[in-house]
Amino acid sequence: MAQAWKCAGLWWSADGPVLRWDGGRRSALAWGKRVAFGVAEGGVRTCVGARGHACAARAVVSGRSTGARCEECARLDRAHSVAADTLADDPRPYRVYLAWFGPGMVKVGITAHERGAARLLEQGAVCFSWLGTGPLMAARRTEELLRAALSVPDRIPYGAKRAVRSSLPTSAGERAAEIAELHTRARTLGGWPESLERAPYEPVDHVGIFGLAGLPAARGEVSELVAGGVVGGRLIAAAGPDLHVETEGQGVVVLDTRLMTGWELVPAEGVGNTVPVREFKGVPGVQDQLF
């Protein structure tokens, strides 16, 4: 029987995407590389635990969950997190940013200064620009100011991001146009915290590192992995947690690598796909390959 591996998620390095595995092993990904794995026959998806600790109950979790955590571990994971607003006394400096994912899809967010642009890569931001740097609560107040005054959300659904990646504007200037306008409007607003140091407009484009130039339209997205299921094909792009894979006879399919966690995975052959796929609505065309 082939050795089984457990995926620890997708990580973005300066050179591109890397799949991490329990035990420390890493698999660098490159465009054109064959990606193929199967889910162990008779396997179940178990909770990945929280904050570096295994799930005490080894609870079984849904195949559709991107978090792969049981209710108790999910609660523990969010405890003392910036996202849950439980770290108001965090002394680290934070940055506020505007990120663009496609036409009409701009969000405002914050990230620890020490992380650089890692958070933007993890979210699949096509382009972004910093707005300012300051203490956590000042960054939070600035985020709220933009949400209220400019109607800029702090979340963009992943399904919406995936559906438009093949039809993005071809020039970096066009892709950055919306954040350029919002950056200018944001700087004219009153009510900015005095402790937040404002940043000039300096757009950063991720089309190159994501491999999105000339990306063919995806047929749909993997909705879940299943015991005995196989995913295989040629990697043509990656953005955030997503792999765009070209498969034989099924077109391009997007795999959210967060769905891989919690399963025991084994090597597989071929370029086919036998796991459920949710088709995108209104996709211009269906390609003739998937992974």
PDB file of C-alpha atoms in Angstrom:
ATOM      1  CA  MET A   1       0.000   0.000   0.000  1.00  0.00           C
ATOM      2  CA  ALA A   2       1.337   3.449  -0.926  1.00  0.00           C
ATOM      3  CA  GLN A   3       2.440   5.716   1.884  1.00  0.00           C
ATOM      4  CA  ALA A   4      -0.241   8.241   2.848  1.00  0.00           C
ATOM      5  CA  TRP A   5       0.467  11.933   3.390  1.00  0.00           C
ATOM      6  CA  LYS A   6      -1.494  14.675   5.131  1.00  0.00           C
ATOM      7  CA  CYS A   7      -1.527  18.111   3.529  1.00  0.00           C
ATOM      8  CA  ALA A   8      -0.848  21.128   5.768  1.00  0.00           C
ATOM      9  CA  GLY A   9      -1.966  23.674   3.170  1.00  0.00           C
ATOM     10  CA  LEU A  10      -0.588  25.920   0.446  1.00  0.00           C
ATOM     11  CA  TRP A  11       2.162  28.387   1.346  1.00  0.00           C
ATOM     12  CA  TRP A  12       3.436  31.264  -0.799  1.00  0.00           C
ATOM     13  CA  SER A  13       7.189  31.818  -1.010  1.00  0.00           C
ATOM     14  CA  ALA A  14       8.998  34.527  -2.964  1.00  0.00           C
ATOM     15  CA  ASP A  15       9.382  31.975  -5.777  1.00  0.00           C
ATOM     16  CA  GLY A  16       5.757  30.839  -5.926  1.00  0.00           C
ATOM     17  CA  PRO A  17       3.367  28.330  -4.365  1.00  0.00           C
ATOM     18  CA  VAL A  18       4.493  25.442  -2.169  1.00  0.00           C
ATOM     19  CA  LEU A  19       2.365  22.594  -0.802  1.00  0.00           C
ATOM     20  CA  ARG A  20       3.240  21.771   2.805  1.00  0.00           C
ATOM     21  CA  TRP A  21       2.825  18.331   4.361  1.00  0.00           C
ATOM     22  CA  ASP A  22       2.651  17.144   7.961  1.00  0.00           C
ATOM     23  CA  GLY A  23       6.169  16.271   9.084  1.00  0.00           C
ATOM     24  CA  GLY A  24       7.807  19.212   7.308  1.00  0.00           C
ATOM     25  CA  ARG A  25       7.982  17.990   3.724  1.00  0.00           C
ATOM     26  CA  ARG A  26       7.331  20.615   1.016  1.00  0.00           C
ATOM     27  CA  SER A  27       6.454  20.314  -2.665  1.00  0.00           C
ATOM     28  CA  ALA A  28       7.250  23.350  -4.822  1.00  0.00           C
ATOM     29  CA  LEU A  29       4.703  23.868  -7.600  1.00  0.00           C
ATOM     30  CA  ALA A  30       5.435  25.158 -11.095  1.00  0.00           C
ATOM     31  CA  TRP A  31       3.319  25.826 -14.173  1.00  0.00           C
ATOM     32  CA  GLY A  32       3.064  22.747 -16.368  1.00  0.00           C
ATOM     33  CA  LYS A  33       3.853  20.441 -13.437  1.00  0.00           C
ATOM     34  CA  ARG A  34       1.667  17.337 -13.114  1.00  0.00           C
ATOM     35  CA  VAL A  35      -0.447  17.365  -9.974  1.00  0.00           C
ATOM     36  CA  ALA A  36      -1.981  13.995  -9.070  1.00  0.00           C
ATOM     37  CA  PHE A  37      -3.196  12.454  -5.828  1.00  0.00           C
ATOM     38  CA  GLY A  38      -5.919  10.196  -4.529  1.00  0.00           C
ATOM     39  CA  VAL A  39      -7.846  10.001  -1.283  1.00  0.00           C
ATOM     40  CA  ALA A  40      -7.290   6.749   0.568  1.00  0.00           C
ATOM     41  CA  GLU A  41     -10.035   4.167   0.022  1.00  0.00           C
ATOM     42  CA  GLY A  42     -12.384   3.975   3.001  1.00  0.00           C
ATOM     43  CA  GLY A  43     -10.791   7.065   4.545  1.00  0.00           C
ATOM     44  CA  VAL A  44     -12.522   9.794   6.523  1.00  0.00           C
ATOM     45  CA  ARG A  45     -11.614  13.429   6.938  1.00  0.00           C
ATOM     46  CA  THR A  46     -10.508  14.205  10.474  1.00  0.00           C
ATOM     47  CA  CYS A  47     -10.172  17.536  12.290  1.00  0.00           C
ATOM     48  CA  VAL A  48      -6.738  19.166  11.886  1.00  0.00           C
ATOM     49  CA  GLY A  49      -6.748  20.566  15.436  1.00  0.00           C
ATOM     50  CA  ALA A  50      -5.991  24.121  16.521  1.00  0.00           C
ATOM     51  CA  ARG A  51      -2.966  26.309  17.213  1.00  0.00           C
ATOM     52  CA  GLY A  52      -0.470  23.504  16.697  1.00  0.00           C
ATOM     53  CA  HIS A  53      -2.328  20.952  18.801  1.00  0.00           C
ATOM     54  CA  ALA A  54      -4.065  17.811  17.530  1.00  0.00           C
ATOM     55  CA  CYS A  55      -7.814  17.425  17.954  1.00  0.00           C
ATOM     56  CA  ALA A  56      -8.363  15.493  21.178  1.00  0.00           C
ATOM     57  CA  ALA A  57     -11.525  13.873  19.808  1.00  0.00           C
ATOM     58  CA  ARG A  58     -10.097  13.145  16.331  1.00  0.00           C
ATOM     59  CA  ALA A  59     -13.490  14.321  15.140  1.00  0.00           C
ATOM     60  CA  VAL A  60     -14.729  13.595  11.626  1.00  0.00           C
ATOM     61  CA  VAL A  61     -15.389  16.796   9.646  1.00  0.00           C
ATOM     62  CA  SER A  62     -17.292  17.617   6.459  1.00  0.00           C
ATOM     63  CA  GLY A  63     -15.555  17.224   3.127  1.00  0.00           C
ATOM     64  CA  ARG A  64     -16.906  20.647   2.075  1.00  0.00           C
ATOM     65  CA  SER A  65     -15.360  22.545   4.990  1.00  0.00           C
ATOM     66  CA  THR A  66     -12.395  24.743   4.073  1.00  0.00           C
ATOM     67  CA  GLY A  67     -11.369  24.966   7.716  1.00  0.00           C
ATOM     68  CA  ALA A  68     -11.260  21.195   8.370  1.00  0.00           C
ATOM     69  CA  ARG A  69     -11.900  21.782  12.085  1.00  0.00           C
ATOM     70  CA  CYS A  70     -14.541  20.535  14.473  1.00  0.00           C
ATOM     71  CA  GLU A  71     -16.613  23.115  16.345  1.00  0.00           C
ATOM     72  CA  GLU A  72     -14.411  23.082  19.450  1.00  0.00           C
ATOM     73  CA  CYS A  73     -11.113  23.362  17.547  1.00  0.00           C
ATOM     74  CA  ALA A  74     -12.521  26.128  15.357  1.00  0.00           C
ATOM     75  CA  ARG A  75     -13.400  28.064  18.510  1.00  0.00           C
ATOM     76  CA  LEU A  76      -9.920  27.555  19.956  1.00  0.00           C
ATOM     77  CA  ASP A  77      -8.263  28.545  16.676  1.00  0.00           C
ATOM     78  CA  ARG A  78     -10.095  31.874  16.597  1.00  0.00           C
ATOM     79  CA  ALA A  79      -9.315  32.639  20.239  1.00  0.00           C
ATOM     80  CA  HIS A  80      -6.666  35.378  20.531  1.00  0.00           C
ATOM     81  CA  SER A  81      -6.820  36.107  16.793  1.00  0.00           C
ATOM     82  CA  VAL A  82      -6.646  39.449  15.029  1.00  0.00           C
ATOM     83  CA  ALA A  83      -9.502  38.409  12.743  1.00  0.00           C
ATOM     84  CA  ALA A  84     -11.771  37.866  15.733  1.00  0.00           C
ATOM     85  CA  ASP A  85     -10.768  41.182  17.349  1.00  0.00           C
ATOM     86  CA  THR A  86      -9.417  39.452  20.452  1.00  0.00           C
ATOM     87  CA  LEU A  87      -5.897  40.929  20.295  1.00  0.00           C
ATOM     88  CA  ALA A  88      -6.561  44.617  20.923  1.00  0.00           C
ATOM     89  CA  ASP A  89      -3.304  44.917  22.903  1.00  0.00           C
ATOM     90  CA  ASP A  90      -1.098  43.450  20.150  1.00  0.00           C
ATOM     91  CA  PRO A  91       1.988  45.744  20.134  1.00  0.00           C
ATOM     92  CA  ARG A  92       3.048  44.952  16.567  1.00  0.00           C
ATOM     93  CA  PRO A  93       2.571  47.524  13.769  1.00  0.00           C
ATOM     94  CA  TYR A  94      -0.106  46.748  11.191  1.00  0.00           C
ATOM     95  CA  ARG A  95      -0.688  47.800   7.599  1.00  0.00           C
ATOM     96  CA  VAL A  96      -3.973  48.751   5.962  1.00  0.00           C
ATOM     97  CA  TYR A  97      -4.373  47.823   2.294  1.00  0.00           C
ATOM     98  CA  LEU A  98      -6.727  47.987  -0.672  1.00  0.00           C
ATOM     99  CA  ALA A  99      -6.834  44.769  -2.715  1.00  0.00           C
ATOM    100  CA  TRP A 100      -8.404  44.097  -6.125  1.00  0.00           C
ATOM    101  CA  PHE A 101      -9.597  40.646  -7.258  1.00  0.00           C
ATOM    102  CA  GLY A 102     -11.491  41.513 -10.438  1.00  0.00           C
ATOM    103  CA  PRO A 103     -13.861  44.153 -11.843  1.00  0.00           C
ATOM    104  CA  GLY A 104     -15.996  45.554  -9.019  1.00  0.00           C
ATOM    105  CA  MET A 105     -14.215  43.435  -6.410  1.00  0.00           C
ATOM    106  CA  VAL A 106     -12.108  45.625  -4.113  1.00  0.00           C
ATOM    107  CA  LYS A 107     -11.668  45.019  -0.391  1.00  0.00           C
ATOM    108  CA  VAL A 108      -9.961  46.776   2.490  1.00  0.00           C
ATOM    109  CA  GLY A 109      -8.009  44.802   5.043  1.00  0.00           C
ATOM    110  CA  ILE A 110      -5.156  44.798   7.541  1.00  0.00           C
ATOM    111  CA  THR A 111      -2.103  42.605   8.022  1.00  0.00           C
ATOM    112  CA  ALA A 112       0.848  42.542  10.412  1.00  0.00           C
ATOM    113  CA  HIS A 113       3.703  44.668   9.021  1.00  0.00           C
ATOM    114  CA  GLU A 114       6.180  41.817   9.544  1.00  0.00           C
ATOM    115  CA  ARG A 115       4.263  39.591   7.106  1.00  0.00           C
ATOM    116  CA  GLY A 116       4.834  41.875   4.135  1.00  0.00           C
ATOM    117  CA  ALA A 117       2.603  40.948   1.188  1.00  0.00           C
ATOM    118  CA  ALA A 118       2.091  37.322   2.301  1.00  0.00           C
ATOM    119  CA  ARG A 119      -1.529  37.959   3.312  1.00  0.00           C
ATOM    120  CA  LEU A 120      -2.311  39.385  -0.123  1.00  0.00           C
ATOM    121  CA  LEU A 121      -0.838  36.337  -1.866  1.00  0.00           C
ATOM    122  CA  GLU A 122      -2.790  34.022   0.442  1.00  0.00           C
ATOM    123  CA  GLN A 123      -6.049  35.764  -0.455  1.00  0.00           C
ATOM    124  CA  GLY A 124      -5.364  35.715  -4.189  1.00  0.00           C
ATOM    125  CA  ALA A 125      -5.253  39.519  -4.565  1.00  0.00           C
ATOM    126  CA  VAL A 126      -4.561  40.287  -8.233  1.00  0.00           C
ATOM    127  CA  CYS A 127      -3.173  43.697  -7.277  1.00  0.00           C
ATOM    128  CA  PHE A 128      -3.018  45.858  -4.164  1.00  0.00           C
ATOM    129  CA  SER A 129      -1.648  49.036  -2.619  1.00  0.00           C
ATOM    130  CA  TRP A 130      -0.856  49.947   0.975  1.00  0.00           C
ATOM    131  CA  LEU A 131      -2.863  52.717   2.653  1.00  0.00           C
ATOM    132  CA  GLY A 132      -0.921  53.182   5.863  1.00  0.00           C
ATOM    133  CA  THR A 133       0.874  51.691   8.863  1.00  0.00           C
ATOM    134  CA  GLY A 134       0.212  52.029  12.579  1.00  0.00           C
ATOM    135  CA  PRO A 135      -0.920  50.327  15.800  1.00  0.00           C
ATOM    136  CA  LEU A 136      -3.518  47.566  15.487  1.00  0.00           C
ATOM    137  CA  MET A 137      -6.488  49.576  16.725  1.00  0.00           C
ATOM    138  CA  ALA A 138      -5.591  52.534  14.499  1.00  0.00           C
ATOM    139  CA  ALA A 139      -5.443  50.164  11.525  1.00  0.00           C
ATOM    140  CA  ARG A 140      -8.821  48.708  12.533  1.00  0.00           C
ATOM    141  CA  ARG A 141     -10.393  52.189  12.783  1.00  0.00           C
ATOM    142  CA  THR A 142      -9.053  53.078   9.334  1.00  0.00           C
ATOM    143  CA  GLU A 143     -10.489  49.856   7.921  1.00  0.00           C
ATOM    144  CA  GLU A 144     -13.881  50.698   9.430  1.00  0.00           C
ATOM    145  CA  LEU A 145     -13.659  54.269   8.107  1.00  0.00           C
ATOM    146  CA  LEU A 146     -13.254  53.048   4.524  1.00  0.00           C
ATOM    147  CA  ARG A 147     -16.014  50.475   4.889  1.00  0.00           C
ATOM    148  CA  ALA A 148     -18.444  53.103   6.134  1.00  0.00           C
ATOM    149  CA  ALA A 149     -17.459  56.107   4.002  1.00  0.00           C
ATOM    150  CA  LEU A 150     -16.584  54.399   0.707  1.00  0.00           C
ATOM    151  CA  SER A 151     -18.670  51.198   0.966  1.00  0.00           C
ATOM    152  CA  VAL A 152     -15.575  49.041   0.531  1.00  0.00           C
ATOM    153  CA  PRO A 153     -16.142  45.526   1.980  1.00  0.00           C
ATOM    154  CA  ASP A 154     -13.595  43.584   4.044  1.00  0.00           C
ATOM    155  CA  ARG A 155     -14.416  40.263   2.354  1.00  0.00           C
ATOM    156  CA  ILE A 156     -14.765  38.995  -1.210  1.00  0.00           C
ATOM    157  CA  PRO A 157     -16.202  35.458  -1.695  1.00  0.00           C
ATOM    158  CA  TYR A 158     -13.693  32.994  -3.131  1.00  0.00           C
ATOM    159  CA  GLY A 159     -16.244  31.761  -5.655  1.00  0.00           C
ATOM    160  CA  ALA A 160     -16.469  35.258  -7.137  1.00  0.00           C
ATOM    161  CA  LYS A 161     -12.670  35.533  -7.344  1.00  0.00           C
ATOM    162  CA  ARG A 162     -12.327  32.194  -9.138  1.00  0.00           C
ATOM    163  CA  ALA A 163     -14.980  32.864 -11.730  1.00  0.00           C
ATOM    164  CA  VAL A 164     -13.290  35.981 -13.191  1.00  0.00           C
ATOM    165  CA  ARG A 165      -9.584  35.137 -13.197  1.00  0.00           C
ATOM    166  CA  SER A 166      -9.587  34.169 -16.881  1.00  0.00           C
ATOM    167  CA  SER A 167     -11.194  37.453 -17.997  1.00  0.00           C
ATOM    168  CA  LEU A 168      -9.092  40.061 -16.194  1.00  0.00           C
ATOM    169  CA  PRO A 169      -7.886  43.207 -18.005  1.00  0.00           C
ATOM    170  CA  THR A 170      -4.616  42.586 -19.828  1.00  0.00           C
ATOM    171  CA  SER A 171      -2.681  45.616 -18.574  1.00  0.00           C
ATOM    172  CA  ALA A 172      -1.495  46.251 -15.017  1.00  0.00           C
ATOM    173  CA  GLY A 173      -2.764  49.824 -15.256  1.00  0.00           C
ATOM    174  CA  GLU A 174      -6.299  48.694 -16.046  1.00  0.00           C
ATOM    175  CA  ARG A 175      -6.202  46.135 -13.242  1.00  0.00           C
ATOM    176  CA  ALA A 176      -5.117  48.796 -10.732  1.00  0.00           C
ATOM    177  CA  ALA A 177      -7.571  51.497 -11.862  1.00  0.00           C
ATOM    178  CA  GLU A 178     -10.185  50.837  -9.179  1.00  0.00           C
ATOM    179  CA  ILE A 179      -7.742  50.800  -6.264  1.00  0.00           C
ATOM    180  CA  ALA A 180      -6.067  53.941  -7.668  1.00  0.00           C
ATOM    181  CA  GLU A 181      -9.385  55.803  -7.529  1.00  0.00           C
ATOM    182  CA  LEU A 182     -10.278  54.491  -4.068  1.00  0.00           C
ATOM    183  CA  HIS A 183      -6.808  55.253  -2.720  1.00  0.00           C
ATOM    184  CA  THR A 184      -7.205  58.884  -3.816  1.00  0.00           C
ATOM    185  CA  ARG A 185     -10.688  59.137  -2.299  1.00  0.00           C
ATOM    186  CA  ALA A 186      -9.556  57.498   0.927  1.00  0.00           C
ATOM    187  CA  ARG A 187      -6.789  60.046   1.465  1.00  0.00           C
ATOM    188  CA  THR A 188      -9.303  62.898   1.314  1.00  0.00           C
ATOM    189  CA  LEU A 189     -11.475  61.484   4.090  1.00  0.00           C
ATOM    190  CA  GLY A 190     -11.503  63.048   7.527  1.00  0.00           C
ATOM    191  CA  GLY A 191     -11.293  60.925  10.634  1.00  0.00           C
ATOM    192  CA  TRP A 192      -8.018  59.090   9.989  1.00  0.00           C
ATOM    193  CA  PRO A 193      -6.328  58.089  13.272  1.00  0.00           C
ATOM    194  CA  GLU A 194      -3.355  60.344  13.996  1.00  0.00           C
ATOM    195  CA  SER A 195      -1.174  57.351  14.862  1.00  0.00           C
ATOM    196  CA  LEU A 196      -1.565  55.842  11.379  1.00  0.00           C
ATOM    197  CA  GLU A 197       1.212  56.838   8.962  1.00  0.00           C
ATOM    198  CA  ARG A 198      -0.290  57.142   5.494  1.00  0.00           C
ATOM    199  CA  ALA A 199       1.339  55.389   2.542  1.00  0.00           C
ATOM    200  CA  PRO A 200       1.610  56.676  -1.041  1.00  0.00           C
ATOM    201  CA  TYR A 201      -0.194  54.908  -3.860  1.00  0.00           C
ATOM    202  CA  GLU A 202       2.196  52.195  -5.083  1.00  0.00           C
ATOM    203  CA  PRO A 203       0.328  49.347  -6.820  1.00  0.00           C
ATOM    204  CA  VAL A 204       1.728  45.808  -6.760  1.00  0.00           C
ATOM    205  CA  ASP A 205       0.526  43.359  -9.417  1.00  0.00           C
ATOM    206  CA  HIS A 206       0.448  39.563  -8.874  1.00  0.00           C
ATOM    207  CA  VAL A 207      -0.602  38.337 -12.329  1.00  0.00           C
ATOM    208  CA  GLY A 208       2.939  37.138 -13.022  1.00  0.00           C
ATOM    209  CA  ILE A 209       3.514  35.206  -9.791  1.00  0.00           C
ATOM    210  CA  PHE A 210       0.012  33.682 -10.026  1.00  0.00           C
ATOM    211  CA  GLY A 211       0.449  32.694 -13.699  1.00  0.00           C
ATOM    212  CA  LEU A 212      -2.833  34.341 -14.726  1.00  0.00           C
ATOM    213  CA  ALA A 213      -1.762  35.812 -18.077  1.00  0.00           C
ATOM    214  CA  GLY A 214      -3.719  34.043 -20.822  1.00  0.00           C
ATOM    215  CA  LEU A 215      -5.472  31.820 -18.282  1.00  0.00           C
ATOM    216  CA  PRO A 216      -8.201  29.683 -19.914  1.00  0.00           C
ATOM    217  CA  ALA A 217     -11.672  29.797 -18.398  1.00  0.00           C
ATOM    218  CA  ALA A 218     -12.343  27.252 -15.667  1.00  0.00           C
ATOM    219  CA  ARG A 219     -15.301  24.901 -15.972  1.00  0.00           C
ATOM    220  CA  GLY A 220     -15.910  24.912 -12.217  1.00  0.00           C
ATOM    221  CA  GLU A 221     -14.472  24.221  -8.786  1.00  0.00           C
ATOM    222  CA  VAL A 222     -13.946  21.047  -6.779  1.00  0.00           C
ATOM    223  CA  SER A 223     -16.710  21.078  -4.154  1.00  0.00           C
ATOM    224  CA  GLU A 224     -15.206  18.377  -1.930  1.00  0.00           C
ATOM    225  CA  LEU A 225     -12.842  15.418  -1.860  1.00  0.00           C
ATOM    226  CA  VAL A 226     -14.247  11.936  -1.267  1.00  0.00           C
ATOM    227  CA  ALA A 227     -12.782   8.627  -0.146  1.00  0.00           C
ATOM    228  CA  GLY A 228     -11.318   6.828  -3.150  1.00  0.00           C
ATOM    229  CA  GLY A 229     -11.516   9.973  -5.305  1.00  0.00           C
ATOM    230  CA  VAL A 230      -8.688  11.097  -7.588  1.00  0.00           C
ATOM    231  CA  VAL A 231      -7.529  14.515  -8.764  1.00  0.00           C
ATOM    232  CA  GLY A 232      -4.956  14.709 -11.520  1.00  0.00           C
ATOM    233  CA  GLY A 233      -3.809  17.015 -14.286  1.00  0.00           C
ATOM    234  CA  ARG A 234      -1.477  19.832 -15.310  1.00  0.00           C
ATOM    235  CA  LEU A 235      -1.068  22.891 -13.101  1.00  0.00           C
ATOM    236  CA  ILE A 236      -1.565  26.061 -15.155  1.00  0.00           C
ATOM    237  CA  ALA A 237      -1.991  28.735 -12.433  1.00  0.00           C
ATOM    238  CA  ALA A 238      -2.408  29.284  -8.704  1.00  0.00           C
ATOM    239  CA  ALA A 239      -3.848  32.162  -6.680  1.00  0.00           C
ATOM    240  CA  GLY A 240      -4.485  32.315  -2.956  1.00  0.00           C
ATOM    241  CA  PRO A 241      -5.308  28.759  -1.829  1.00  0.00           C
ATOM    242  CA  ASP A 242      -6.466  27.762  -5.340  1.00  0.00           C
ATOM    243  CA  LEU A 243      -4.830  25.589  -7.976  1.00  0.00           C
ATOM    244  CA  HIS A 244      -6.090  25.905 -11.558  1.00  0.00           C
ATOM    245  CA  VAL A 245      -5.638  22.448 -13.037  1.00  0.00           C
ATOM    246  CA  GLU A 246      -6.177  21.215 -16.582  1.00  0.00           C
ATOM    247  CA  THR A 247      -7.613  17.697 -16.689  1.00  0.00           C
ATOM    248  CA  GLU A 248      -8.168  15.271 -19.504  1.00  0.00           C
ATOM    249  CA  GLY A 249     -11.654  15.555 -20.937  1.00  0.00           C
ATOM    250  CA  GLN A 250     -13.086  17.762 -18.185  1.00  0.00           C
ATOM    251  CA  GLY A 251     -11.597  21.198 -18.792  1.00  0.00           C
ATOM    252  CA  VAL A 252      -9.901  23.479 -16.292  1.00  0.00           C
ATOM    253  CA  VAL A 253     -11.041  22.973 -12.699  1.00  0.00           C
ATOM    254  CA  VAL A 254     -10.126  25.013  -9.626  1.00  0.00           C
ATOM    255  CA  LEU A 255      -9.036  23.093  -6.529  1.00  0.00           C
ATOM    256  CA  ASP A 256      -9.098  24.918  -3.190  1.00  0.00           C
ATOM    257  CA  THR A 257      -6.163  23.285  -1.404  1.00  0.00           C
ATOM    258  CA  ARG A 258      -7.877  23.871   1.958  1.00  0.00           C
ATOM    259  CA  LEU A 259     -10.154  20.982   0.970  1.00  0.00           C
ATOM    260  CA  MET A 260      -7.102  18.680   0.991  1.00  0.00           C
ATOM    261  CA  THR A 261      -6.377  19.066   4.702  1.00  0.00           C
ATOM    262  CA  GLY A 262      -7.585  16.363   7.094  1.00  0.00           C
ATOM    263  CA  TRP A 263      -7.511  13.583   4.466  1.00  0.00           C
ATOM    264  CA  GLU A 264      -4.959  10.827   4.000  1.00  0.00           C
ATOM    265  CA  LEU A 265      -3.675  11.333   0.449  1.00  0.00           C
ATOM    266  CA  VAL A 266      -1.807   8.844  -1.725  1.00  0.00           C
ATOM    267  CA  PRO A 267       0.018   9.116  -5.088  1.00  0.00           C
ATOM    268  CA  ALA A 268      -2.105   8.705  -8.220  1.00  0.00           C
ATOM    269  CA  GLU A 269      -1.474   8.303 -11.923  1.00  0.00           C
ATOM    270  CA  GLY A 270      -3.035  10.028 -14.906  1.00  0.00           C
ATOM    271  CA  VAL A 271      -4.687  13.379 -15.514  1.00  0.00           C
ATOM    272  CA  GLY A 272      -8.287  12.562 -14.645  1.00  0.00           C
ATOM    273  CA  ASN A 273     -10.663  13.694 -11.956  1.00  0.00           C
ATOM    274  CA  THR A 274     -13.273  11.656 -10.068  1.00  0.00           C
ATOM    275  CA  VAL A 275     -14.271  14.074  -7.284  1.00  0.00           C
ATOM    276  CA  PRO A 276     -17.400  16.301  -7.359  1.00  0.00           C
ATOM    277  CA  VAL A 277     -17.108  19.553  -9.321  1.00  0.00           C
ATOM    278  CA  ARG A 278     -19.471  22.527  -9.010  1.00  0.00           C
ATOM    279  CA  GLU A 279     -19.762  24.223 -12.373  1.00  0.00           C
ATOM    280  CA  PHE A 280     -19.471  27.994 -12.688  1.00  0.00           C
ATOM    281  CA  LYS A 281     -22.550  29.677 -14.094  1.00  0.00           C
ATOM    282  CA  GLY A 282     -22.096  31.735 -17.216  1.00  0.00           C
ATOM    283  CA  VAL A 283     -18.614  30.409 -18.045  1.00  0.00           C
ATOM    284  CA  PRO A 284     -17.831  31.478 -21.658  1.00  0.00           C
ATOM    285  CA  GLY A 285     -16.601  28.051 -22.682  1.00  0.00           C
ATOM    286  CA  VAL A 286     -15.533  24.682 -21.388  1.00  0.00           C
ATOM    287  CA  GLN A 287     -11.943  23.704 -21.980  1.00  0.00           C
ATOM    288  CA  ASP A 288     -11.006  20.192 -23.050  1.00  0.00           C
ATOM    289  CA  GLN A 289      -8.737  19.457 -20.077  1.00  0.00           C
ATOM    290  CA  LEU A 290      -8.785  19.760 -16.230  1.00  0.00           C
ATOM    291  CA  PHE A 291      -5.691  19.179 -14.057  1.00  0.00           C
TER     292      PHE A 291
END
